[in-house]
């Protein structure tokens, strides 16, 4: 029987330079979409998929992340005193069971692969694990990682979330070379991180959700710096292709927002705002006005 996936690694040690100066003092993962930080969306998705243990790979200056998952006795007492039970309930979603959360430091930003490798001692040698990049936010009826966990129960092996991208965008992603296309799932025969223009093996790009065999952590021991001078997770996963476990791409159902980029973050803000009953009317009236003003000015 395949082992259940109950641990997830959240690599959050990047410097978030695209959001400077904000990220000088605020971790990117604490930036808010509507009223919840990016990390909360990631945690909610992990919980829906059955994850019980949360491993954060952090770095200098990410203290706000640790505080976010801590209890806040003064605030909680004040809300209780004022009878604000609805807000107390909201706060509960940020609480973690004792021992359910671990923090590991990545001392140098050597790349995503290196960040995941930093958590190697917290994953047993026979234990599959998930990796979630909180800056990829996915709006979906069934949370993306939950879809993947269900598919993984059939296939085992290694699984990466995959999405079609325009050919000119492929060089920003890890791209899959597809051996067999089965619809929602593809069998992978190669992976290239950030291929040069015109050299992408397909337009199927890897998005920040993974279910991996612990062998990937062993592979990372030997991975040298790859694209962009960083230790790439893609390269360690690619080493699994010829194993009996293999690598699968999973075409998730949902809309992904690249919240690591300013434009993606703004789009997500609008999309998540429009999805909220309490904000929808005001926000869509405002967007209408903006569009009409633009048209009138043409
Ligand atoms: P990005 O490529 O978006 O890098 O990392 P970044 O540093 O966060 O942001 P920019 O490009 O400077 O604006 C993708 C994910 O991998 C993590 C990041 O925290 C993010 O979740 N990461 C990246 C690490 O944890 N360590 C690294 O060395 C690199």
PDB file of C-alpha atoms and ligand atoms in Angstrom:
ATOM      1  CA  UNK A   1       0.000   0.000   0.000  1.00  0.00           C
ATOM      2  CA  UNK A   2       1.238   3.500  -0.805  1.00  0.00           C
ATOM      3  CA  UNK A   3       2.101   5.639   2.210  1.00  0.00           C
ATOM      4  CA  UNK A   4      -0.142   8.610   2.834  1.00  0.00           C
ATOM      5  CA  UNK A   5       1.288  12.053   2.300  1.00  0.00           C
ATOM      6  CA  UNK A   6       1.141  13.810   5.675  1.00  0.00           C
ATOM      7  CA  UNK A   7       4.148  16.168   5.597  1.00  0.00           C
ATOM      8  CA  UNK A   8       4.632  19.250   3.484  1.00  0.00           C
ATOM      9  CA  UNK A   9       7.688  21.438   3.007  1.00  0.00           C
ATOM     10  CA  UNK A  10       7.106  25.154   2.406  1.00  0.00           C
ATOM     11  CA  UNK A  11      10.272  26.743   1.003  1.00  0.00           C
ATOM     12  CA  UNK A  12       9.966  30.400   2.030  1.00  0.00           C
ATOM     13  CA  UNK A  13      13.604  31.414   2.255  1.00  0.00           C
ATOM     14  CA  UNK A  14      13.764  33.388  -1.013  1.00  0.00           C
ATOM     15  CA  UNK A  15      14.543  37.089  -0.879  1.00  0.00           C
ATOM     16  CA  UNK A  16      11.480  38.234  -2.817  1.00  0.00           C
ATOM     17  CA  UNK A  17      13.454  40.910  -4.636  1.00  0.00           C
ATOM     18  CA  UNK A  18      10.631  41.549  -7.101  1.00  0.00           C
ATOM     19  CA  UNK A  19       8.640  43.086  -4.256  1.00  0.00           C
ATOM     20  CA  UNK A  20      11.303  45.418  -2.903  1.00  0.00           C
ATOM     21  CA  UNK A  21      11.097  47.681  -1.018  1.00  0.00           C
ATOM     22  CA  UNK A  22       8.111  45.948   0.666  1.00  0.00           C
ATOM     23  CA  UNK A  23      10.076  42.729   1.234  1.00  0.00           C
ATOM     24  CA  UNK A  24      12.878  44.613   2.970  1.00  0.00           C
ATOM     25  CA  UNK A  25      10.951  44.116   6.217  1.00  0.00           C
ATOM     26  CA  UNK A  26       7.851  42.059   5.296  1.00  0.00           C
ATOM     27  CA  UNK A  27       8.306  38.462   4.127  1.00  0.00           C
ATOM     28  CA  UNK A  28       6.657  37.946   0.733  1.00  0.00           C
ATOM     29  CA  UNK A  29       4.539  35.144   2.210  1.00  0.00           C
ATOM     30  CA  UNK A  30       2.975  37.563   4.704  1.00  0.00           C
ATOM     31  CA  UNK A  31       1.748  39.914   1.977  1.00  0.00           C
ATOM     32  CA  UNK A  32      -2.034  39.782   1.894  1.00  0.00           C
ATOM     33  CA  UNK A  33      -4.521  38.806  -0.766  1.00  0.00           C
ATOM     34  CA  UNK A  34      -7.663  40.603   0.427  1.00  0.00           C
ATOM     35  CA  UNK A  35      -7.257  39.910   4.172  1.00  0.00           C
ATOM     36  CA  UNK A  36      -5.191  36.741   4.384  1.00  0.00           C
ATOM     37  CA  UNK A  37      -1.463  36.369   3.865  1.00  0.00           C
ATOM     38  CA  UNK A  38      -0.234  34.165   1.012  1.00  0.00           C
ATOM     39  CA  UNK A  39       0.969  31.579   3.520  1.00  0.00           C
ATOM     40  CA  UNK A  40      -2.564  31.103   4.892  1.00  0.00           C
ATOM     41  CA  UNK A  41      -3.842  30.074   1.441  1.00  0.00           C
ATOM     42  CA  UNK A  42      -1.016  27.537   1.229  1.00  0.00           C
ATOM     43  CA  UNK A  43      -1.710  26.137   4.691  1.00  0.00           C
ATOM     44  CA  UNK A  44      -5.442  25.831   4.013  1.00  0.00           C
ATOM     45  CA  UNK A  45      -4.703  23.947   0.798  1.00  0.00           C
ATOM     46  CA  UNK A  46      -2.307  21.608   2.604  1.00  0.00           C
ATOM     47  CA  UNK A  47      -4.808  20.902   5.374  1.00  0.00           C
ATOM     48  CA  UNK A  48      -7.520  20.086   2.809  1.00  0.00           C
ATOM     49  CA  UNK A  49      -5.115  17.547   1.289  1.00  0.00           C
ATOM     50  CA  UNK A  50      -4.593  15.774   4.639  1.00  0.00           C
ATOM     51  CA  UNK A  51      -1.240  17.313   5.582  1.00  0.00           C
ATOM     52  CA  UNK A  52      -0.603  17.114   9.328  1.00  0.00           C
ATOM     53  CA  UNK A  53       2.995  18.320   9.627  1.00  0.00           C
ATOM     54  CA  UNK A  54       4.211  21.609   8.197  1.00  0.00           C
ATOM     55  CA  UNK A  55       7.904  22.252   7.610  1.00  0.00           C
ATOM     56  CA  UNK A  56       8.964  25.807   6.802  1.00  0.00           C
ATOM     57  CA  UNK A  57      12.348  26.477   5.285  1.00  0.00           C
ATOM     58  CA  UNK A  58      12.949  30.074   6.288  1.00  0.00           C
ATOM     59  CA  UNK A  59      15.782  32.579   6.322  1.00  0.00           C
ATOM     60  CA  UNK A  60      16.899  35.736   8.061  1.00  0.00           C
ATOM     61  CA  UNK A  61      14.160  38.336   8.434  1.00  0.00           C
ATOM     62  CA  UNK A  62      11.228  35.901   8.302  1.00  0.00           C
ATOM     63  CA  UNK A  63      10.295  36.211  11.988  1.00  0.00           C
ATOM     64  CA  UNK A  64       6.847  37.565  11.099  1.00  0.00           C
ATOM     65  CA  UNK A  65       6.030  34.150   9.629  1.00  0.00           C
ATOM     66  CA  UNK A  66       6.731  32.377  12.926  1.00  0.00           C
ATOM     67  CA  UNK A  67       4.683  34.941  14.833  1.00  0.00           C
ATOM     68  CA  UNK A  68       1.799  34.507  12.418  1.00  0.00           C
ATOM     69  CA  UNK A  69       1.342  30.874  13.454  1.00  0.00           C
ATOM     70  CA  UNK A  70       1.676  31.597  17.150  1.00  0.00           C
ATOM     71  CA  UNK A  71      -1.151  32.254  19.585  1.00  0.00           C
ATOM     72  CA  UNK A  72      -1.834  35.900  20.329  1.00  0.00           C
ATOM     73  CA  UNK A  73      -3.110  35.898  23.940  1.00  0.00           C
ATOM     74  CA  UNK A  74      -3.600  39.676  24.319  1.00  0.00           C
ATOM     75  CA  UNK A  75      -5.491  40.022  21.048  1.00  0.00           C
ATOM     76  CA  UNK A  76      -7.560  36.888  21.720  1.00  0.00           C
ATOM     77  CA  UNK A  77      -8.496  38.091  25.214  1.00  0.00           C
ATOM     78  CA  UNK A  78      -9.529  41.482  23.879  1.00  0.00           C
ATOM     79  CA  UNK A  79     -11.743  39.920  21.177  1.00  0.00           C
ATOM     80  CA  UNK A  80     -13.284  37.574  23.758  1.00  0.00           C
ATOM     81  CA  UNK A  81     -14.005  40.502  26.082  1.00  0.00           C
ATOM     82  CA  UNK A  82     -15.749  42.335  23.252  1.00  0.00           C
ATOM     83  CA  UNK A  83     -17.742  39.238  22.260  1.00  0.00           C
ATOM     84  CA  UNK A  84     -16.180  39.137  18.767  1.00  0.00           C
ATOM     85  CA  UNK A  85     -16.578  35.396  18.300  1.00  0.00           C
ATOM     86  CA  UNK A  86     -16.503  35.639  14.505  1.00  0.00           C
ATOM     87  CA  UNK A  87     -13.015  37.176  14.599  1.00  0.00           C
ATOM     88  CA  UNK A  88     -11.846  34.617  17.164  1.00  0.00           C
ATOM     89  CA  UNK A  89     -12.920  31.928  14.722  1.00  0.00           C
ATOM     90  CA  UNK A  90     -10.913  33.595  11.958  1.00  0.00           C
ATOM     91  CA  UNK A  91      -7.857  33.634  14.223  1.00  0.00           C
ATOM     92  CA  UNK A  92      -8.268  29.926  14.932  1.00  0.00           C
ATOM     93  CA  UNK A  93      -7.367  29.119  11.312  1.00  0.00           C
ATOM     94  CA  UNK A  94      -3.884  30.482  12.019  1.00  0.00           C
ATOM     95  CA  UNK A  95      -3.268  28.217  15.011  1.00  0.00           C
ATOM     96  CA  UNK A  96      -1.205  25.082  14.691  1.00  0.00           C
ATOM     97  CA  UNK A  97      -1.212  22.041  16.958  1.00  0.00           C
ATOM     98  CA  UNK A  98       1.826  21.822  19.223  1.00  0.00           C
ATOM     99  CA  UNK A  99       4.600  20.036  17.382  1.00  0.00           C
ATOM    100  CA  UNK A 100       2.838  20.217  14.011  1.00  0.00           C
ATOM    101  CA  UNK A 101       5.084  22.942  12.688  1.00  0.00           C
ATOM    102  CA  UNK A 102       8.855  23.012  12.259  1.00  0.00           C
ATOM    103  CA  UNK A 103      11.200  25.755  11.076  1.00  0.00           C
ATOM    104  CA  UNK A 104      14.532  25.104   9.392  1.00  0.00           C
ATOM    105  CA  UNK A 105      16.897  27.831   8.264  1.00  0.00           C
ATOM    106  CA  UNK A 106      18.361  27.978   4.803  1.00  0.00           C
ATOM    107  CA  UNK A 107      21.478  29.987   5.570  1.00  0.00           C
ATOM    108  CA  UNK A 108      22.134  31.027   1.986  1.00  0.00           C
ATOM    109  CA  UNK A 109      19.617  31.391  -0.863  1.00  0.00           C
ATOM    110  CA  UNK A 110      21.220  28.722  -3.073  1.00  0.00           C
ATOM    111  CA  UNK A 111      18.004  27.805  -4.857  1.00  0.00           C
ATOM    112  CA  UNK A 112      14.731  25.934  -4.413  1.00  0.00           C
ATOM    113  CA  UNK A 113      16.428  22.507  -4.541  1.00  0.00           C
ATOM    114  CA  UNK A 114      18.798  23.526  -1.778  1.00  0.00           C
ATOM    115  CA  UNK A 115      15.906  24.883   0.322  1.00  0.00           C
ATOM    116  CA  UNK A 116      14.053  21.548   0.103  1.00  0.00           C
ATOM    117  CA  UNK A 117      17.288  19.651   0.882  1.00  0.00           C
ATOM    118  CA  UNK A 118      17.642  21.693   4.099  1.00  0.00           C
ATOM    119  CA  UNK A 119      14.555  19.822   5.423  1.00  0.00           C
ATOM    120  CA  UNK A 120      15.953  16.344   4.600  1.00  0.00           C
ATOM    121  CA  UNK A 121      16.341  15.197   8.225  1.00  0.00           C
ATOM    122  CA  UNK A 122      12.645  15.734   8.915  1.00  0.00           C
ATOM    123  CA  UNK A 123      11.523  13.284   6.226  1.00  0.00           C
ATOM    124  CA  UNK A 124      11.885   9.526   6.798  1.00  0.00           C
ATOM    125  CA  UNK A 125      13.623   7.424   4.156  1.00  0.00           C
ATOM    126  CA  UNK A 126      10.359   5.714   3.145  1.00  0.00           C
ATOM    127  CA  UNK A 127       8.117   8.743   3.410  1.00  0.00           C
ATOM    128  CA  UNK A 128       6.630  10.651   0.444  1.00  0.00           C
ATOM    129  CA  UNK A 129       6.220  14.372   1.057  1.00  0.00           C
ATOM    130  CA  UNK A 130       4.600  17.401  -0.539  1.00  0.00           C
ATOM    131  CA  UNK A 131       6.260  20.680  -1.472  1.00  0.00           C
ATOM    132  CA  UNK A 132       4.160  23.840  -1.738  1.00  0.00           C
ATOM    133  CA  UNK A 133       5.406  27.177  -3.031  1.00  0.00           C
ATOM    134  CA  UNK A 134       3.130  29.746  -1.387  1.00  0.00           C
ATOM    135  CA  UNK A 135       3.663  32.343  -4.122  1.00  0.00           C
ATOM    136  CA  UNK A 136       1.815  30.092  -6.569  1.00  0.00           C
ATOM    137  CA  UNK A 137      -1.760  30.632  -5.424  1.00  0.00           C
ATOM    138  CA  UNK A 138      -4.330  28.341  -7.027  1.00  0.00           C
ATOM    139  CA  UNK A 139      -8.056  29.094  -7.027  1.00  0.00           C
ATOM    140  CA  UNK A 140      -9.912  25.798  -7.421  1.00  0.00           C
ATOM    141  CA  UNK A 141     -13.161  24.125  -6.360  1.00  0.00           C
ATOM    142  CA  UNK A 142     -11.087  21.209  -5.076  1.00  0.00           C
ATOM    143  CA  UNK A 143      -7.789  22.480  -3.733  1.00  0.00           C
ATOM    144  CA  UNK A 144      -4.915  21.607  -6.082  1.00  0.00           C
ATOM    145  CA  UNK A 145      -2.871  19.521  -3.638  1.00  0.00           C
ATOM    146  CA  UNK A 146      -5.975  17.538  -2.723  1.00  0.00           C
ATOM    147  CA  UNK A 147      -6.501  16.704  -6.423  1.00  0.00           C
ATOM    148  CA  UNK A 148      -2.865  15.605  -6.597  1.00  0.00           C
ATOM    149  CA  UNK A 149      -2.999  13.480  -3.445  1.00  0.00           C
ATOM    150  CA  UNK A 150      -5.996  11.641  -4.897  1.00  0.00           C
ATOM    151  CA  UNK A 151      -4.218  11.063  -8.216  1.00  0.00           C
ATOM    152  CA  UNK A 152      -1.044  10.020  -6.364  1.00  0.00           C
ATOM    153  CA  UNK A 153      -2.995   7.328  -4.497  1.00  0.00           C
ATOM    154  CA  UNK A 154      -3.355   5.651  -7.938  1.00  0.00           C
ATOM    155  CA  UNK A 155       0.088   6.248  -9.422  1.00  0.00           C
ATOM    156  CA  UNK A 156       2.595   6.667  -6.573  1.00  0.00           C
ATOM    157  CA  UNK A 157       5.991   7.800  -7.838  1.00  0.00           C
ATOM    158  CA  UNK A 158       6.680  11.509  -8.122  1.00  0.00           C
ATOM    159  CA  UNK A 159       4.113  14.057  -9.200  1.00  0.00           C
ATOM    160  CA  UNK A 160       4.408  17.697 -10.226  1.00  0.00           C
ATOM    161  CA  UNK A 161       1.539  20.112 -10.878  1.00  0.00           C
ATOM    162  CA  UNK A 162       1.521  21.081 -14.553  1.00  0.00           C
ATOM    163  CA  UNK A 163      -0.085  23.828 -16.605  1.00  0.00           C
ATOM    164  CA  UNK A 164      -0.002  24.813 -20.291  1.00  0.00           C
ATOM    165  CA  UNK A 165       1.814  28.114 -20.853  1.00  0.00           C
ATOM    166  CA  UNK A 166       2.352  30.254 -23.960  1.00  0.00           C
ATOM    167  CA  UNK A 167       5.561  29.161 -25.782  1.00  0.00           C
ATOM    168  CA  UNK A 168       7.208  32.574 -25.194  1.00  0.00           C
ATOM    169  CA  UNK A 169       6.672  32.156 -21.416  1.00  0.00           C
ATOM    170  CA  UNK A 170       8.149  28.645 -21.191  1.00  0.00           C
ATOM    171  CA  UNK A 171      11.653  29.890 -20.405  1.00  0.00           C
ATOM    172  CA  UNK A 172      10.462  31.133 -16.993  1.00  0.00           C
ATOM    173  CA  UNK A 173       9.464  27.637 -15.850  1.00  0.00           C
ATOM    174  CA  UNK A 174      10.562  24.052 -15.474  1.00  0.00           C
ATOM    175  CA  UNK A 175       9.135  22.365 -18.600  1.00  0.00           C
ATOM    176  CA  UNK A 176       8.076  18.726 -19.075  1.00  0.00           C
ATOM    177  CA  UNK A 177       9.083  16.447 -21.924  1.00  0.00           C
ATOM    178  CA  UNK A 178       6.026  14.213 -22.261  1.00  0.00           C
ATOM    179  CA  UNK A 179       6.314  10.486 -23.040  1.00  0.00           C
ATOM    180  CA  UNK A 180       2.651   9.618 -22.710  1.00  0.00           C
ATOM    181  CA  UNK A 181      -0.309  12.009 -22.448  1.00  0.00           C
ATOM    182  CA  UNK A 182      -3.207  10.434 -20.556  1.00  0.00           C
ATOM    183  CA  UNK A 183      -5.310  13.601 -20.212  1.00  0.00           C
ATOM    184  CA  UNK A 184      -5.198  14.880 -16.660  1.00  0.00           C
ATOM    185  CA  UNK A 185      -1.945  12.978 -16.174  1.00  0.00           C
ATOM    186  CA  UNK A 186       1.189  12.781 -18.294  1.00  0.00           C
ATOM    187  CA  UNK A 187       4.156  10.429 -17.974  1.00  0.00           C
ATOM    188  CA  UNK A 188       7.348  12.431 -18.069  1.00  0.00           C
ATOM    189  CA  UNK A 189      10.516  11.462 -19.984  1.00  0.00           C
ATOM    190  CA  UNK A 190      12.506  14.665 -19.398  1.00  0.00           C
ATOM    191  CA  UNK A 191      12.442  17.948 -17.496  1.00  0.00           C
ATOM    192  CA  UNK A 192      14.267  21.168 -18.295  1.00  0.00           C
ATOM    193  CA  UNK A 193      14.522  24.112 -15.909  1.00  0.00           C
ATOM    194  CA  UNK A 194      14.140  27.481 -17.646  1.00  0.00           C
ATOM    195  CA  UNK A 195      14.832  26.289 -21.229  1.00  0.00           C
ATOM    196  CA  UNK A 196      16.298  28.790 -23.686  1.00  0.00           C
ATOM    197  CA  UNK A 197      13.814  30.397 -26.112  1.00  0.00           C
ATOM    198  CA  UNK A 198      12.691  27.851 -28.710  1.00  0.00           C
ATOM    199  CA  UNK A 199      14.225  24.891 -26.835  1.00  0.00           C
ATOM    200  CA  UNK A 200      11.316  23.965 -24.541  1.00  0.00           C
ATOM    201  CA  UNK A 201      10.318  20.290 -25.038  1.00  0.00           C
ATOM    202  CA  UNK A 202       6.607  21.184 -24.643  1.00  0.00           C
ATOM    203  CA  UNK A 203       4.402  23.982 -23.345  1.00  0.00           C
ATOM    204  CA  UNK A 204       3.589  22.055 -20.155  1.00  0.00           C
ATOM    205  CA  UNK A 205       5.166  23.933 -17.259  1.00  0.00           C
ATOM    206  CA  UNK A 206       5.742  22.862 -13.668  1.00  0.00           C
ATOM    207  CA  UNK A 207       3.843  24.873 -11.037  1.00  0.00           C
ATOM    208  CA  UNK A 208       4.681  25.051  -7.330  1.00  0.00           C
ATOM    209  CA  UNK A 209       3.022  21.862  -6.046  1.00  0.00           C
ATOM    210  CA  UNK A 210       4.869  18.572  -5.810  1.00  0.00           C
ATOM    211  CA  UNK A 211       4.495  15.130  -4.246  1.00  0.00           C
ATOM    212  CA  UNK A 212       7.921  13.572  -4.084  1.00  0.00           C
ATOM    213  CA  UNK A 213       9.636  10.367  -3.163  1.00  0.00           C
ATOM    214  CA  UNK A 214      12.302  10.747  -0.413  1.00  0.00           C
ATOM    215  CA  UNK A 215      14.842   9.613  -3.020  1.00  0.00           C
ATOM    216  CA  UNK A 216      14.657  13.142  -4.428  1.00  0.00           C
ATOM    217  CA  UNK A 217      16.301  14.339  -1.190  1.00  0.00           C
ATOM    218  CA  UNK A 218      19.127  11.834  -1.747  1.00  0.00           C
ATOM    219  CA  UNK A 219      19.442  13.009  -5.348  1.00  0.00           C
ATOM    220  CA  UNK A 220      19.788  16.575  -4.075  1.00  0.00           C
ATOM    221  CA  UNK A 221      22.994  15.520  -2.256  1.00  0.00           C
ATOM    222  CA  UNK A 222      24.643  15.268  -5.657  1.00  0.00           C
ATOM    223  CA  UNK A 223      22.983  18.039  -7.632  1.00  0.00           C
ATOM    224  CA  UNK A 224      25.294  20.813  -8.788  1.00  0.00           C
ATOM    225  CA  UNK A 225      24.211  24.365  -9.481  1.00  0.00           C
ATOM    226  CA  UNK A 226      22.039  24.476 -12.599  1.00  0.00           C
ATOM    227  CA  UNK A 227      19.943  27.156 -14.339  1.00  0.00           C
ATOM    228  CA  UNK A 228      20.563  30.636 -12.889  1.00  0.00           C
ATOM    229  CA  UNK A 229      23.484  29.294 -10.801  1.00  0.00           C
ATOM    230  CA  UNK A 230      20.986  27.762  -8.327  1.00  0.00           C
ATOM    231  CA  UNK A 231      20.514  24.206  -7.051  1.00  0.00           C
ATOM    232  CA  UNK A 232      17.352  23.278  -8.890  1.00  0.00           C
ATOM    233  CA  UNK A 233      14.646  20.970  -7.535  1.00  0.00           C
ATOM    234  CA  UNK A 234      13.725  20.128 -11.137  1.00  0.00           C
ATOM    235  CA  UNK A 235      17.155  18.538 -11.710  1.00  0.00           C
ATOM    236  CA  UNK A 236      16.763  16.259  -8.662  1.00  0.00           C
ATOM    237  CA  UNK A 237      13.250  15.211  -9.748  1.00  0.00           C
ATOM    238  CA  UNK A 238      14.475  14.539 -13.299  1.00  0.00           C
ATOM    239  CA  UNK A 239      16.848  11.904 -11.866  1.00  0.00           C
ATOM    240  CA  UNK A 240      13.742   9.918 -10.841  1.00  0.00           C
ATOM    241  CA  UNK A 241      12.452   9.573 -14.403  1.00  0.00           C
ATOM    242  CA  UNK A 242      14.280   6.312 -15.088  1.00  0.00           C
ATOM    243  CA  UNK A 243      13.496   4.814 -11.672  1.00  0.00           C
ATOM    244  CA  UNK A 244      10.595   2.399 -11.214  1.00  0.00           C
ATOM    245  CA  UNK A 245       8.712   5.224  -9.490  1.00  0.00           C
ATOM    246  CA  UNK A 246       8.839   7.555 -12.465  1.00  0.00           C
ATOM    247  CA  UNK A 247       7.624  11.150 -12.730  1.00  0.00           C
ATOM    248  CA  UNK A 248       4.102  12.276 -13.592  1.00  0.00           C
ATOM    249  CA  UNK A 249       2.752  15.689 -14.485  1.00  0.00           C
ATOM    250  CA  UNK A 250      -0.723  16.422 -13.193  1.00  0.00           C
ATOM    251  CA  UNK A 251      -2.916  18.922 -15.062  1.00  0.00           C
ATOM    252  CA  UNK A 252      -4.798  20.372 -12.121  1.00  0.00           C
ATOM    253  CA  UNK A 253      -8.226  21.946 -12.460  1.00  0.00           C
ATOM    254  CA  UNK A 254      -8.057  25.537 -11.247  1.00  0.00           C
ATOM    255  CA  UNK A 255      -6.580  28.932 -11.948  1.00  0.00           C
ATOM    256  CA  UNK A 256      -3.032  29.636 -10.898  1.00  0.00           C
ATOM    257  CA  UNK A 257      -1.800  33.121 -10.000  1.00  0.00           C
ATOM    258  CA  UNK A 258       1.902  33.906  -9.929  1.00  0.00           C
ATOM    259  CA  UNK A 259       1.912  35.953  -6.738  1.00  0.00           C
ATOM    260  CA  UNK A 260       5.707  36.142  -6.894  1.00  0.00           C
ATOM    261  CA  UNK A 261       5.198  38.770  -9.629  1.00  0.00           C
ATOM    262  CA  UNK A 262       3.518  42.140  -9.205  1.00  0.00           C
ATOM    263  CA  UNK A 263       1.123  41.652 -12.074  1.00  0.00           C
ATOM    264  CA  UNK A 264       0.115  38.173 -10.871  1.00  0.00           C
ATOM    265  CA  UNK A 265      -0.387  39.460  -7.356  1.00  0.00           C
ATOM    266  CA  UNK A 266      -2.667  42.269  -8.558  1.00  0.00           C
ATOM    267  CA  UNK A 267      -4.679  39.857 -10.702  1.00  0.00           C
ATOM    268  CA  UNK A 268      -5.092  37.509  -7.735  1.00  0.00           C
ATOM    269  CA  UNK A 269      -6.212  40.408  -5.547  1.00  0.00           C
ATOM    270  CA  UNK A 270      -8.962  41.258  -8.037  1.00  0.00           C
ATOM    271  CA  UNK A 271      -9.989  37.611  -8.546  1.00  0.00           C
ATOM    272  CA  UNK A 272     -10.127  36.793  -4.826  1.00  0.00           C
ATOM    273  CA  UNK A 273     -11.864  40.107  -4.103  1.00  0.00           C
ATOM    274  CA  UNK A 274     -14.557  39.364  -6.720  1.00  0.00           C
ATOM    275  CA  UNK A 275     -14.982  35.911  -5.207  1.00  0.00           C
ATOM    276  CA  UNK A 276     -15.914  37.387  -1.836  1.00  0.00           C
ATOM    277  CA  UNK A 277     -19.597  38.053  -1.294  1.00  0.00           C
ATOM    278  CA  UNK A 278     -18.941  41.007   1.011  1.00  0.00           C
ATOM    279  CA  UNK A 279     -16.710  42.768  -1.553  1.00  0.00           C
ATOM    280  CA  UNK A 280     -18.028  41.661  -4.935  1.00  0.00           C
ATOM    281  CA  UNK A 281     -20.565  44.436  -5.625  1.00  0.00           C
ATOM    282  CA  UNK A 282     -18.344  47.351  -4.641  1.00  0.00           C
ATOM    283  CA  UNK A 283     -15.282  45.994  -6.379  1.00  0.00           C
ATOM    284  CA  UNK A 284     -17.009  45.113  -9.644  1.00  0.00           C
ATOM    285  CA  UNK A 285     -18.728  48.533  -9.765  1.00  0.00           C
ATOM    286  CA  UNK A 286     -15.311  50.127  -9.326  1.00  0.00           C
ATOM    287  CA  UNK A 287     -13.732  47.942 -12.030  1.00  0.00           C
ATOM    288  CA  UNK A 288     -16.581  48.835 -14.416  1.00  0.00           C
ATOM    289  CA  UNK A 289     -15.966  52.527 -13.813  1.00  0.00           C
ATOM    290  CA  UNK A 290     -12.240  52.153 -14.402  1.00  0.00           C
ATOM    291  CA  UNK A 291     -12.781  50.265 -17.679  1.00  0.00           C
ATOM    292  CA  UNK A 292     -15.407  52.726 -18.890  1.00  0.00           C
ATOM    293  CA  UNK A 293     -13.181  55.682 -18.039  1.00  0.00           C
ATOM    294  CA  UNK A 294     -10.421  54.041 -20.056  1.00  0.00           C
ATOM    295  CA  UNK A 295     -12.766  53.553 -23.030  1.00  0.00           C
ATOM    296  CA  UNK A 296     -14.025  57.149 -22.829  1.00  0.00           C
ATOM    297  CA  UNK A 297     -10.447  58.434 -22.875  1.00  0.00           C
ATOM    298  CA  UNK A 298      -9.619  56.494 -26.096  1.00  0.00           C
TER     299      UNK A 298
HETATM  300  P1  LIG B   1      11.548  32.650  -6.412  1.00  0.00           P
HETATM  301  O1  LIG B   1      12.198  32.170  -7.644  1.00  0.00           O
HETATM  302  O2  LIG B   1      10.235  33.330  -6.565  1.00  0.00           O
HETATM  303  O3  LIG B   1      12.574  33.609  -5.653  1.00  0.00           O
HETATM  304  O4  LIG B   1      11.425  31.421  -5.424  1.00  0.00           O
HETATM  305  P2  LIG B   1      12.309  34.649  -4.501  1.00  0.00           P
HETATM  306  O5  LIG B   1      13.606  34.972  -3.866  1.00  0.00           O
HETATM  307  O6  LIG B   1      11.220  34.171  -3.571  1.00  0.00           O
HETATM  308  O7  LIG B   1      11.730  35.949  -5.239  1.00  0.00           O
HETATM  309  P3  LIG B   1      12.434  36.991  -6.252  1.00  0.00           P
HETATM  310  O8  LIG B   1      12.613  36.243  -7.549  1.00  0.00           O
HETATM  311  O9  LIG B   1      13.733  37.470  -5.656  1.00  0.00           O
HETATM  312  O10 LIG B   1      11.428  38.083  -6.361  1.00  0.00           O
HETATM  313  C1  LIG B   1      10.391  30.459  -5.539  1.00  0.00           C
HETATM  314  C2  LIG B   1      10.144  29.830  -4.174  1.00  0.00           C
HETATM  315  O11 LIG B   1      11.336  29.175  -3.715  1.00  0.00           O
HETATM  316  C3  LIG B   1      11.744  29.693  -2.467  1.00  0.00           C
HETATM  317  C4  LIG B   1      11.102  31.078  -2.374  1.00  0.00           C
HETATM  318  O12 LIG B   1      10.940  31.474  -1.023  1.00  0.00           O
HETATM  319  C5  LIG B   1       9.784  30.867  -3.098  1.00  0.00           C
HETATM  320  O13 LIG B   1       8.811  30.270  -2.257  1.00  0.00           O
HETATM  321  N1  LIG B   1      13.239  29.738  -2.428  1.00  0.00           N
HETATM  322  C6  LIG B   1      13.928  30.148  -3.513  1.00  0.00           C
HETATM  323  C7  LIG B   1      13.893  29.352  -1.277  1.00  0.00           C
HETATM  324  O14 LIG B   1      13.257  28.977  -0.247  1.00  0.00           O
HETATM  325  N2  LIG B   1      15.267  29.391  -1.261  1.00  0.00           N
HETATM  326  C8  LIG B   1      15.985  29.792  -2.346  1.00  0.00           C
HETATM  327  O15 LIG B   1      17.248  29.787  -2.257  1.00  0.00           O
HETATM  328  C9  LIG B   1      15.299  30.185  -3.488  1.00  0.00           C
END
